[in-house]
Short mmCIF file of C-alpha atoms (C1' of nucleotides) in Angstrom, two decimals:
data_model
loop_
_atom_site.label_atom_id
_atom_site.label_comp_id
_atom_site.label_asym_id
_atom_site.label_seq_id
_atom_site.Cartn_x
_atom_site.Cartn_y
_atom_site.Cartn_z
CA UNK A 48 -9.23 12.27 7.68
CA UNK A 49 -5.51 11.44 7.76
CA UNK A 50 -3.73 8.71 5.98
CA UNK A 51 -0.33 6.71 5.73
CA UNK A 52 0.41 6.17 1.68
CA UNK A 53 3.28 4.11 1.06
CA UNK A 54 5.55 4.79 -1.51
CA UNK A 55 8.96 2.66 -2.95
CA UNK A 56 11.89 5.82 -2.56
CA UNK A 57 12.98 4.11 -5.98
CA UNK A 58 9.68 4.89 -8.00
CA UNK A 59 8.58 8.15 -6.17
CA UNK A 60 10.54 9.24 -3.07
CA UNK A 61 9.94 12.48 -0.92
CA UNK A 62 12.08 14.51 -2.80
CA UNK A 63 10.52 12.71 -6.21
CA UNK A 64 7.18 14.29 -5.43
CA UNK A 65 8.64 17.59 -3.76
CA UNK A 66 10.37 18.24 -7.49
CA UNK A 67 7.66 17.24 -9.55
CA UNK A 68 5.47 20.11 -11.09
CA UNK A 69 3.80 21.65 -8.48
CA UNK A 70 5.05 19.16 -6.01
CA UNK A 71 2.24 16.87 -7.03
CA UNK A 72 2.24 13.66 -8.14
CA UNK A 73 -1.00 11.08 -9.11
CA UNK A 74 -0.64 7.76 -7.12
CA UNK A 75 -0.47 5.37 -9.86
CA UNK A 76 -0.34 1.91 -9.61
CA UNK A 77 -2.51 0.66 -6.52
CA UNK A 78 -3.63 -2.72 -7.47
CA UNK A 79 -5.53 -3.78 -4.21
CA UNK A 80 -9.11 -2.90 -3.77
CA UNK A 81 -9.29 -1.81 0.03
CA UNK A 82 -6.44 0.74 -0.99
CA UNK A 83 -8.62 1.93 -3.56
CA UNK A 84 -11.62 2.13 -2.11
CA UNK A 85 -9.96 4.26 0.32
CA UNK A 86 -8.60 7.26 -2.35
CA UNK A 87 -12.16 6.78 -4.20
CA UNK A 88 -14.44 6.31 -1.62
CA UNK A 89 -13.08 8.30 1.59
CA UNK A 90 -10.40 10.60 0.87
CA UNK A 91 -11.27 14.47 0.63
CA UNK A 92 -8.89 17.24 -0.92
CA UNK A 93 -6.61 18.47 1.99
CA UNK A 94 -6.49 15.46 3.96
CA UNK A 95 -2.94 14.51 5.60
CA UNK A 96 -0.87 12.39 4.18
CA UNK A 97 2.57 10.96 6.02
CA UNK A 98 4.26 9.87 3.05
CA UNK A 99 6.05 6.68 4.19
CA UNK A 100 8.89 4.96 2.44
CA UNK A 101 9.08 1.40 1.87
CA UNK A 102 10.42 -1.79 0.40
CA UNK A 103 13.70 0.23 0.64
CA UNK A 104 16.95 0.47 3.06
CA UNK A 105 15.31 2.65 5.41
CA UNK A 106 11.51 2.12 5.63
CA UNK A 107 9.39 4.82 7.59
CA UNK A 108 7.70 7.93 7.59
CA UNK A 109 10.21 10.63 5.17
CA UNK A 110 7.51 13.28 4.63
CA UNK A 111 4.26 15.16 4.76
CA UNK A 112 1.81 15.32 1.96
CA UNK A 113 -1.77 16.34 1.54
CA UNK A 114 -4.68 15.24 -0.67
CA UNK A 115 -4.68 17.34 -4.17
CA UNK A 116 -7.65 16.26 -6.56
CA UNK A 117 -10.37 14.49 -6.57
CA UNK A 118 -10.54 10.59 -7.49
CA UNK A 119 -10.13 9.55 -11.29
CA UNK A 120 -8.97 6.95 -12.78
CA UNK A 121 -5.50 5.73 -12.53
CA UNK A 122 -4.17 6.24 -16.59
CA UNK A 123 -1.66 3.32 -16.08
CA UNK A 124 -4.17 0.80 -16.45
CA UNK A 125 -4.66 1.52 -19.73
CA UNK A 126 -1.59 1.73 -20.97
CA UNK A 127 -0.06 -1.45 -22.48
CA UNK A 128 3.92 -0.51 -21.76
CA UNK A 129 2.61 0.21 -18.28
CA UNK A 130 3.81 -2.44 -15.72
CA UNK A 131 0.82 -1.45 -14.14
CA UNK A 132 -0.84 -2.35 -17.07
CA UNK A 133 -4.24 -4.02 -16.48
CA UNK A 134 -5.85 -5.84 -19.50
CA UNK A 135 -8.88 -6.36 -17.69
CA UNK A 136 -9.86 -2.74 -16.90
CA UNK A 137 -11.89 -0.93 -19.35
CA UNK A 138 -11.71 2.95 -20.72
CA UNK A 139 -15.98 2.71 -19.75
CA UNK A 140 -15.55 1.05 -17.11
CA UNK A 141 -12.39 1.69 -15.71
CA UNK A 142 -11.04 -0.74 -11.93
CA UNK A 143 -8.18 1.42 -10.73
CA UNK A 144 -8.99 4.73 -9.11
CA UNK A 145 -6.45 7.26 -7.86
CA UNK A 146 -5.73 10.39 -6.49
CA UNK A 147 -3.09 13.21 -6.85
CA UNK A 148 -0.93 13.96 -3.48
CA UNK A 149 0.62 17.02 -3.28
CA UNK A 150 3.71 16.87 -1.22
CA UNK A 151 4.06 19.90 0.96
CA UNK A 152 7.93 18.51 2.89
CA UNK A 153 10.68 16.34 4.13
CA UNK A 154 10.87 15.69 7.16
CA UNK A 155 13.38 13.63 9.05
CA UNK A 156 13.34 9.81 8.77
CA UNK A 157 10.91 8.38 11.55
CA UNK A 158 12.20 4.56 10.87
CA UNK A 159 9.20 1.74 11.73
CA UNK A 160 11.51 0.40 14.57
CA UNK A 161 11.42 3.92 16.11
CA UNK A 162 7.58 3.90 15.79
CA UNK A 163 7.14 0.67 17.42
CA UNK A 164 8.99 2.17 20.32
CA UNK A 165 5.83 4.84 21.12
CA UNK A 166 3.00 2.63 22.92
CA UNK A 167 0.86 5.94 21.55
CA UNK A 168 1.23 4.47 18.47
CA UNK A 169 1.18 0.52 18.97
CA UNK A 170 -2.32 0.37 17.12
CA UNK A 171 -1.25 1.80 14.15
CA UNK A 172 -2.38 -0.19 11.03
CA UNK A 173 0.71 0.05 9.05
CA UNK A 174 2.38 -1.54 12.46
CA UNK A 175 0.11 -4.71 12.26
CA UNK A 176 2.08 -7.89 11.92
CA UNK A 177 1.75 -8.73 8.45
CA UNK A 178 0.36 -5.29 7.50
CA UNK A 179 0.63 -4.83 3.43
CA UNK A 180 -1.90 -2.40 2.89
CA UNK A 181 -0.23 0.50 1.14
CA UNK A 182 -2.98 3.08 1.96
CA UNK A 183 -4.15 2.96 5.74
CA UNK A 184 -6.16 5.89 7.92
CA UNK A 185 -4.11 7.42 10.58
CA UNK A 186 -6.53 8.17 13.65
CA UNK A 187 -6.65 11.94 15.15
CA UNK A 188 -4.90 10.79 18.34
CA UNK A 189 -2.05 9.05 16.01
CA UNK A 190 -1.57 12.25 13.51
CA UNK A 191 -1.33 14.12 16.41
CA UNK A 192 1.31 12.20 17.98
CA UNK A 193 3.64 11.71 15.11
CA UNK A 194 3.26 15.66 13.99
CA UNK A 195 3.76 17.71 17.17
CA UNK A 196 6.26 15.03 18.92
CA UNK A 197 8.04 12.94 16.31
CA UNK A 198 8.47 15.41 13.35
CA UNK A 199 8.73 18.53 15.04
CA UNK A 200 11.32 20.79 14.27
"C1'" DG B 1331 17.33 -13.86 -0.02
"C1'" DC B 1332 14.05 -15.44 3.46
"C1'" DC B 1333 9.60 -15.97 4.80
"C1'" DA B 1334 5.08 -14.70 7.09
"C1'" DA B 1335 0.90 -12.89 5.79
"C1'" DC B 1336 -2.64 -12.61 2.90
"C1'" DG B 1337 -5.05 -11.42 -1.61
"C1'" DT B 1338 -6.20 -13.61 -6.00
"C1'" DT B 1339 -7.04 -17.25 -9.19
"C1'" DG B 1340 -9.10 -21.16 -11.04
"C1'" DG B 1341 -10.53 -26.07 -10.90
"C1'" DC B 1342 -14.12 -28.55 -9.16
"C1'" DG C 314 -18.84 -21.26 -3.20
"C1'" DC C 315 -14.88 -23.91 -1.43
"C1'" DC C 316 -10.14 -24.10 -1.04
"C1'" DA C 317 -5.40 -25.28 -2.62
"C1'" DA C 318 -1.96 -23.23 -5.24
"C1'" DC C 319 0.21 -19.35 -6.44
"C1'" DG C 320 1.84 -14.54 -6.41
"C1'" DT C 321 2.95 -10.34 -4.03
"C1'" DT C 322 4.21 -7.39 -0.28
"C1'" DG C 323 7.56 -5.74 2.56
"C1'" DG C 324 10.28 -6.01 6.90
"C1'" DC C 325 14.24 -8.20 8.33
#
DNA sequence: GCCAACGTTGGC
DNA sequence: GCCAACGTTGGC
């Protein structure tokens, strides 16, 4: 499958993950359940990844990434000076479940407003009015679209 | 900083 | 199990 993750450029950017060892970073601090059912229940090592920048300046797609591990659980929940800090999640029995996304590059800044301009792409979940899903699938006909006419070289 | 959308919480 | 209040997300 493909996917949209979103990502704040302050916390992790593009280039964030793209310097971190091996260019992979663990996607800590989903705290919605849909999101995480999604990494833990239907993401597969090697899937696509746009890596999308948001809550920033500039929000849209900045990169390409790709599934790297397995699902496990998300350490931050355990760990008291963590904002993402959950009191309520147990080491047994652990509620936030991750995975790590290797970031394989930049790519040029496809803003949302210049997405909304392709009717190819009008479905698009993270293009639904009041969208705030930070995880959403990216159909074949969408990935498609965006990767050999919007971010090619 | 505004505000629409919507998930979560908690009283009943 | 309903639902109002509250909190958060995230584009603008």
């Amino acid at each position: 499958m493909h996917w949209l993750m979103k990502s704040e450029p302050d916390e992790c950017s593009i280039d964030d993950a793209l310097a971190a060892p091996n260019a992979t970073v663990p996607w800590t601090g989903v705290r919605n359940y849909q999101a995480r059912n999604f990494m833990r229940d239907a993401m597969s090592i090697g899937d696509g990844v746009l890596f999308y920048h948001s809550s920033c300046a500039e929000p849209g797609i900045a990169g390409l990434a790709e599934v790297a591990s397995a699902s496990y659980p998300d350490p931050t929940q355990f760990d008291r000076k963590s904002k993402y800090f959950d009191p309520a999640a147990k080491t047994d029995a652990p509620r936030w479940i991750l995975v790590d996304v290797h970031a394989l590059r930049r790519t040029r800044l496809v803003s949302i407003a210049e997405l909304r301009e392709h009717k190819a792409l009008a479905d698009m979940a993270v293009l639904r009015r009041g969208n705030r899903l930070s995880i959403t699938p990216v159909t074949p006909a969408e990935w498609r679209y965006i990767t050999t006419r919007l971010l090619k070289d």
